[in-house]
Coordinates of C-alpha atoms and ligand atoms in Angstrom, one line a residue:
M1 CA 44.9 150.3 176.2
K2 CA 42.8 151.3 173.1
V3 CA 40.7 148.5 171.7
G4 CA 38.2 148.6 168.8
I5 CA 35.6 146.0 168.2
V6 CA 34.1 145.8 164.7
G7 CA 30.7 144.0 164.7
A8 CA 30.2 144.9 168.3
T9 CA 26.4 144.3 168.2
G10 CA 26.7 140.8 166.8
E11 CA 26.7 137.5 168.7
V12 CA 30.5 137.3 168.7
G13 CA 31.0 141.1 169.2
R14 CA 28.8 141.2 172.3
T15 CA 30.6 138.2 173.7
M16 CA 34.0 139.8 173.0
I17 CA 32.9 142.7 175.2
K18 CA 32.0 140.2 178.0
V19 CA 35.2 138.2 177.6
L20 CA 37.3 141.5 177.7
E21 CA 35.4 142.5 180.8
E22 CA 36.2 139.2 182.5
S23 CA 39.9 139.5 181.6
N24 CA 42.3 141.6 183.7
L25 CA 43.1 143.8 180.7
K26 CA 43.0 147.5 181.3
V27 CA 40.9 148.9 178.4
D28 CA 40.5 152.6 178.7
G29 CA 39.9 153.5 175.1
L30 CA 37.1 151.2 173.9
R31 CA 35.6 151.9 170.5
L32 CA 32.6 150.0 169.2
F33 CA 31.8 149.8 165.5
A34 CA 28.9 148.2 163.5
S35 CA 26.8 149.1 160.5
K36 CA 24.9 152.4 159.9
K37 CA 21.8 150.6 161.3
S38 CA 23.3 150.4 164.8
A39 CA 25.1 153.7 164.9
G40 CA 24.0 155.7 168.0
K41 CA 22.9 152.7 170.0
K42 CA 24.7 152.1 173.2
L43 CA 26.4 149.0 174.8
K44 CA 27.9 148.6 178.3
F45 CA 31.4 147.8 179.1
K46 CA 32.3 147.6 182.9
D47 CA 29.2 149.7 183.8
K48 CA 30.1 152.5 181.4
E49 CA 28.0 153.1 178.3
Y50 CA 29.7 153.3 174.9
T51 CA 28.0 154.6 171.7
I52 CA 28.2 152.4 168.6
E53 CA 29.8 154.1 165.6
E54 CA 29.3 153.3 162.0
I55 CA 32.5 151.8 160.6
S56 CA 34.4 153.9 158.0
E57 CA 37.7 154.0 156.3
N58 CA 38.7 157.0 158.4
V59 CA 38.2 155.4 161.8
M60 CA 40.2 152.4 160.6
R61 CA 43.2 154.7 159.9
E62 CA 43.4 155.7 163.5
K63 CA 45.9 154.0 165.9
Y64 CA 44.6 151.2 168.1
D65 CA 46.5 148.7 170.3
Y66 CA 44.2 146.0 169.0
L67 CA 41.2 145.8 166.7
L68 CA 38.9 142.8 166.9
F69 CA 36.8 142.2 163.8
S70 CA 33.6 140.0 163.8
A71 CA 31.4 141.6 161.1
G72 CA 31.7 139.0 158.4
G73 CA 34.1 138.4 155.5
N74 CA 33.0 141.4 153.3
V75 CA 33.6 143.9 156.1
S76 CA 36.9 142.4 157.0
R77 CA 38.1 142.3 153.4
R78 CA 37.2 146.0 153.0
Y79 CA 38.4 147.5 156.3
A80 CA 41.0 145.2 157.9
P81 CA 43.7 145.9 155.2
I82 CA 43.2 149.7 155.8
A83 CA 43.6 149.2 159.5
A84 CA 46.7 147.0 158.9
E85 CA 48.2 149.6 156.6
A86 CA 47.9 152.1 159.5
G87 CA 50.1 149.9 161.6
N88 CA 47.4 148.2 163.7
V89 CA 47.1 144.6 165.0
I90 CA 43.8 143.1 163.8
I91 CA 42.3 139.9 165.1
D92 CA 39.8 138.8 162.5
N93 CA 37.0 136.3 163.1
S94 CA 35.9 135.9 159.5
S95 CA 37.2 133.4 157.0
A96 CA 38.5 136.1 154.7
F97 CA 42.2 135.8 155.4
R98 CA 42.6 132.4 157.1
M99 CA 44.2 130.5 154.3
Q100 CA 46.4 133.3 153.0
E101 CA 50.0 132.1 153.3
N102 CA 51.3 135.3 154.9
I103 CA 48.5 135.5 157.5
P104 CA 48.9 133.7 160.8
L105 CA 46.0 131.4 161.8
V106 CA 46.2 131.2 165.5
V107 CA 44.9 129.1 168.5
P108 CA 47.3 130.6 171.1
E109 CA 47.6 127.5 173.2
I110 CA 48.9 125.7 170.1
N111 CA 50.8 128.1 167.9
G112 CA 50.7 131.5 169.7
E113 CA 54.4 132.0 169.4
I114 CA 54.2 132.7 165.6
I115 CA 52.7 136.1 166.3
K116 CA 55.5 137.4 168.5
N117 CA 55.9 141.1 167.6
Y118 CA 53.7 140.6 164.5
K119 CA 51.7 143.5 163.1
G120 CA 48.8 143.3 160.7
I121 CA 46.0 140.8 160.3
I122 CA 45.9 137.7 162.5
A123 CA 43.1 135.2 161.6
N124 CA 41.0 133.5 164.2
P125 CA 40.1 130.0 163.0
N126 CA 36.6 128.5 162.3
C127 CA 34.6 127.6 165.5
S128 CA 34.4 123.8 164.9
T129 CA 38.1 123.7 164.1
I130 CA 39.2 125.5 167.3
Q131 CA 37.7 123.1 169.8
M132 CA 38.8 120.0 167.8
V133 CA 42.4 121.1 167.4
L134 CA 42.6 122.2 171.0
A135 CA 41.3 118.8 172.3
L136 CA 43.8 117.0 170.1
S137 CA 46.8 119.4 170.4
E138 CA 48.9 117.5 173.0
I139 CA 48.3 114.2 171.2
Q140 CA 49.5 115.8 167.9
K141 CA 52.5 117.4 169.7
Q142 CA 53.6 114.3 171.6
I143 CA 52.7 111.4 169.3
G144 CA 51.4 112.7 166.0
I145 CA 48.0 112.2 164.4
E146 CA 47.4 110.6 161.0
E147 CA 43.7 110.8 160.5
I148 CA 40.7 112.6 162.0
F149 CA 37.1 111.5 161.3
V150 CA 34.7 114.2 162.7
S151 CA 31.0 114.7 162.7
T152 CA 29.8 118.0 164.1
Y153 CA 26.6 118.9 165.9
Q154 CA 26.6 122.7 165.5
A155 CA 24.5 125.2 167.4
V156 CA 22.4 127.8 165.5
S157 CA 24.3 130.7 167.2
G158 CA 27.2 129.7 164.8
A159 CA 25.1 131.5 162.2
G160 CA 24.9 134.6 164.4
N161 CA 21.9 136.6 165.7
K162 CA 19.9 135.6 162.6
G163 CA 20.5 131.9 163.2
I164 CA 19.2 132.1 166.7
Q165 CA 16.2 134.2 165.6
E166 CA 15.3 131.6 162.9
L167 CA 15.1 128.8 165.5
L168 CA 13.2 131.0 168.0
N169 CA 10.8 132.1 165.2
Q170 CA 10.1 128.5 164.3
Q171 CA 9.5 127.6 167.9
N172 CA 6.9 130.4 167.9
G173 CA 5.1 129.0 164.9
I174 CA 6.8 131.1 162.1
N175 CA 8.2 128.6 159.7
N176 CA 10.5 130.8 157.7
T177 CA 13.8 129.3 156.4
A178 CA 15.8 132.4 155.5
H179 CA 19.2 131.3 156.8
F180 CA 19.2 127.5 157.1
P181 CA 18.5 125.3 154.1
D182 CA 15.6 123.6 155.9
I183 CA 13.5 123.9 159.1
I184 CA 15.9 123.6 162.0
M185 CA 13.4 123.2 164.8
N186 CA 13.0 119.4 165.7
N187 CA 15.4 118.6 162.9
V188 CA 19.1 118.2 162.0
I189 CA 20.6 119.6 158.7
P190 CA 23.7 117.9 157.3
Q191 CA 24.8 121.0 155.4
I192 CA 26.6 124.1 156.8
G193 CA 27.5 126.7 154.1
P194 CA 27.5 126.1 150.4
I195 CA 28.4 122.8 148.8
L196 CA 31.6 123.0 146.9
E197 CA 32.7 121.2 143.7
N198 CA 34.2 118.3 145.6
G199 CA 30.9 117.6 147.4
F200 CA 32.1 118.8 150.8
T201 CA 30.6 122.0 152.3
E202 CA 32.6 125.1 152.9
E203 CA 32.4 124.5 156.6
E204 CA 33.8 121.0 156.2
M205 CA 36.7 122.1 154.0
K206 CA 37.6 124.8 156.7
M207 CA 38.1 121.9 159.1
V208 CA 40.3 120.1 156.7
N209 CA 42.5 123.1 155.7
E210 CA 42.6 125.0 158.9
T211 CA 43.6 121.9 161.0
R212 CA 46.6 121.4 158.7
K213 CA 47.6 125.1 158.9
I214 CA 47.3 125.4 162.7
F215 CA 49.2 122.1 163.3
N216 CA 51.7 123.1 160.5
D217 CA 51.3 119.5 159.2
D218 CA 49.9 118.8 155.7
S219 CA 50.1 115.1 156.2
I220 CA 47.0 115.0 158.5
S221 CA 43.9 113.7 156.8
V222 CA 40.6 115.1 158.1
Y223 CA 37.2 113.6 157.1
P224 CA 34.5 115.9 158.2
T225 CA 30.7 116.0 158.2
A226 CA 29.3 119.3 159.5
V227 CA 25.7 119.2 160.8
R228 CA 23.4 122.0 162.2
V229 CA 21.3 121.0 165.2
P230 CA 18.5 122.9 167.0
V231 CA 20.8 123.9 170.0
L232 CA 21.2 127.6 170.9
Y233 CA 24.8 127.6 172.2
G234 CA 27.6 124.9 172.2
H235 CA 29.0 122.9 169.3
S236 CA 29.5 119.1 169.9
E237 CA 31.8 116.9 167.9
S238 CA 32.1 113.1 167.6
V239 CA 35.8 112.6 166.7
V240 CA 37.6 109.4 165.7
F241 CA 41.4 109.8 165.4
R242 CA 44.2 107.5 164.4
I243 CA 47.7 108.2 165.8
K244 CA 51.2 107.2 164.7
K245 CA 51.8 104.6 167.3
D246 CA 49.9 102.3 169.6
I247 CA 49.7 103.7 173.2
P248 CA 47.4 102.9 176.1
L249 CA 44.1 104.7 176.5
E250 CA 45.3 106.1 179.8
T251 CA 48.1 107.9 178.1
I252 CA 45.7 109.6 175.7
K253 CA 43.5 110.6 178.7
N254 CA 46.6 112.1 180.4
L255 CA 47.6 114.0 177.3
I256 CA 44.1 115.5 176.9
S257 CA 44.0 116.4 180.6
A258 CA 47.4 118.1 180.3
T259 CA 46.2 120.5 177.6
E260 CA 45.8 124.1 178.5
N261 CA 42.1 125.2 178.6
V262 CA 40.9 121.7 178.0
V263 CA 39.2 119.5 180.6
Y264 CA 38.8 115.8 180.3
T265 CA 35.8 114.3 182.3
E266 CA 34.2 110.9 182.7
K267 CA 30.8 112.8 183.1
L268 CA 28.1 113.0 180.4
L269 CA 28.6 116.3 178.5
T270 CA 26.0 118.3 176.6
P271 CA 26.0 121.7 175.0
L272 CA 23.6 123.0 177.7
M273 CA 26.2 122.2 180.3
V274 CA 29.0 124.1 178.6
A275 CA 27.3 127.2 177.3
G276 CA 29.0 130.3 178.8
S277 CA 32.3 128.5 179.5
N278 CA 35.7 129.2 178.1
I279 CA 36.8 125.6 178.4
T280 CA 36.8 122.9 175.8
Y281 CA 35.4 119.7 177.3
V282 CA 36.3 116.2 176.3
S283 CA 34.6 112.9 177.4
R284 CA 33.6 109.4 176.2
L285 CA 37.2 108.4 175.4
R286 CA 37.3 104.9 173.8
K287 CA 39.8 102.8 172.0
M288 CA 39.1 100.5 169.1
G289 CA 41.8 98.2 167.7
K290 CA 45.3 99.6 167.4
N291 CA 46.1 103.3 167.3
T292 CA 42.4 104.4 167.0
F293 CA 40.5 106.4 169.6
L294 CA 37.1 108.0 169.9
I295 CA 36.1 111.1 171.8
W296 CA 33.2 113.5 172.3
I297 CA 34.1 117.2 172.4
V298 CA 31.8 120.0 173.5
A299 CA 32.5 123.8 173.8
D300 CA 30.7 127.1 173.6
N301 CA 31.1 128.1 170.0
V302 CA 30.7 131.8 170.4
R303 CA 33.3 131.9 173.3
V304 CA 35.9 129.1 172.6
G305 CA 35.1 129.1 168.9
A306 CA 35.3 132.9 168.4
A307 CA 35.4 135.6 171.1
T308 CA 37.5 133.9 173.8
N309 CA 40.0 132.7 171.2
A310 CA 40.3 136.2 169.8
V311 CA 40.8 137.7 173.3
R312 CA 43.4 134.9 174.1
I313 CA 45.2 135.9 170.9
L314 CA 45.3 139.5 172.0
L315 CA 46.6 138.5 175.5
K316 CA 49.2 136.2 174.0
H317 CA 50.4 138.9 171.6
L318 CA 50.6 141.4 174.4
E319 CA 52.4 139.0 176.7
M320 CA 55.1 138.3 174.1
R321 CA 55.6 141.9 172.9
D322 CA 59.2 143.1 173.4
Ligands
NAP1 N1 28.7 132.9 165.8 C1 29.8 132.1 165.8 O1 29.8 131.1 166.6 C2 31.0 132.5 165.1 C3 32.2 131.7 165.3 C4 33.3 132.0 164.6 C5 33.4 133.0 163.7 N2 32.3 133.8 163.5 C6 32.4 134.9 162.5 O2 32.3 136.1 163.2 C7 31.6 137.1 162.4 C8 30.4 137.6 163.1 O3 29.5 136.6 163.4 P1 28.3 136.8 164.4 O4 27.8 135.4 164.7 O5 28.6 137.7 165.5 O6 27.2 137.5 163.4 P2 26.0 138.4 163.7 O7 25.4 138.1 165.1 O8 25.1 138.4 162.5 O9 26.6 139.9 163.8 C9 27.2 140.6 162.7 C10 27.9 141.8 163.1 O10 28.4 142.4 162.0 C11 28.0 143.8 161.8 N3 27.9 144.1 160.4 C12 27.2 143.5 159.5 N4 27.3 144.1 158.3 C13 28.1 145.2 158.5 C14 28.6 146.3 157.7 N5 28.3 146.4 156.4 N6 29.4 147.2 158.3 C15 29.7 147.2 159.6 N7 29.2 146.2 160.5 C16 28.4 145.2 159.9 C17 26.6 143.7 162.5 O11 26.2 145.1 162.8 P3 24.7 145.5 162.8 O12 24.1 145.0 164.1 O13 24.8 147.0 162.7 O14 24.1 144.9 161.6 C18 26.9 142.9 163.7 O15 27.5 143.7 164.7 C19 31.4 136.3 161.1 O16 32.4 136.5 160.2 C20 31.3 134.9 161.5 O17 31.6 134.0 160.4 C21 31.1 133.5 164.2

């Protein structure tokens, strides 16, 4: 199988390589792409070294079984349509195409069937959205959700290599703030991405719009506050959700436990505990009044929120191919 990874040197790209290694997929034609800066550098996949190539329109016109993009919106906008035109299947981690009507936005455990025999660009959702919709998906499917109130606690790796470096620099006494709007060390910052005209941030509106698209249900109201915290890996979320009928807490627990790739636990859960895992963890289930429940969700943002979901899309597409 010939697979290309665009943005292979980044946080998500390197993790895609690891997740592909961990899968049973037989990749015998791996190609790794990044910017000119990284061309010629080498990365390992299953004990073999691969040389990074500079991305170009020509290499995107070649035929691949799958192309995984994680090099930011501008690179995706420029190169993914060329690769799609050449007949390739592209799984794109950027936000460039997510809300385009003709582009499937996929969490395979929830709506993977929509990409059966599909060719072209498939969008991978936003990291905070993936773990939230995964945790709530059986409840949405079996009962129906009316409202979701969510506050996120997002790791610096969500902003890529540069985000991690900024926290590490600050811990080493260099107080630069090139990528976050304030000092992140010993702090929390209630703004991720630019603030839009409606007062919400871009990250928050992704959670509103992408949740509706993935669940194919525009009636769901999502009320998000996205917050950056000085954690390296693992996004946490405090979620309050209101469902369409009153059911016992135990039923909600069973629905969450029955969800593929989601684990419910009574244990205390922190991002440090889940970093490196492909599972979305849920704990602290509570009920307040009628129809209203509270949970705590934690998952590795670079895996569950990006690389693992992308590889799961690939595997699902492959499994359904006629
Ligand atoms: N980190 C997360 O948790 C997360 C979650 C979901 C989605 N995403 C999305 O995934 C994408 C990558 O994120 P990341 O965290 O991996 O970022 P990152 O660590 O900053 O890596 C960026 C990657 O893009 C490459 N790149 C940048 N400009 C390029 C250009 N002009 N041409 C070719 N390659 C270029 C970089 O190559 P060089 O090393 O050569 O510069 C590097 O491989 C973004 O769209 C991001 O929004 C990230």
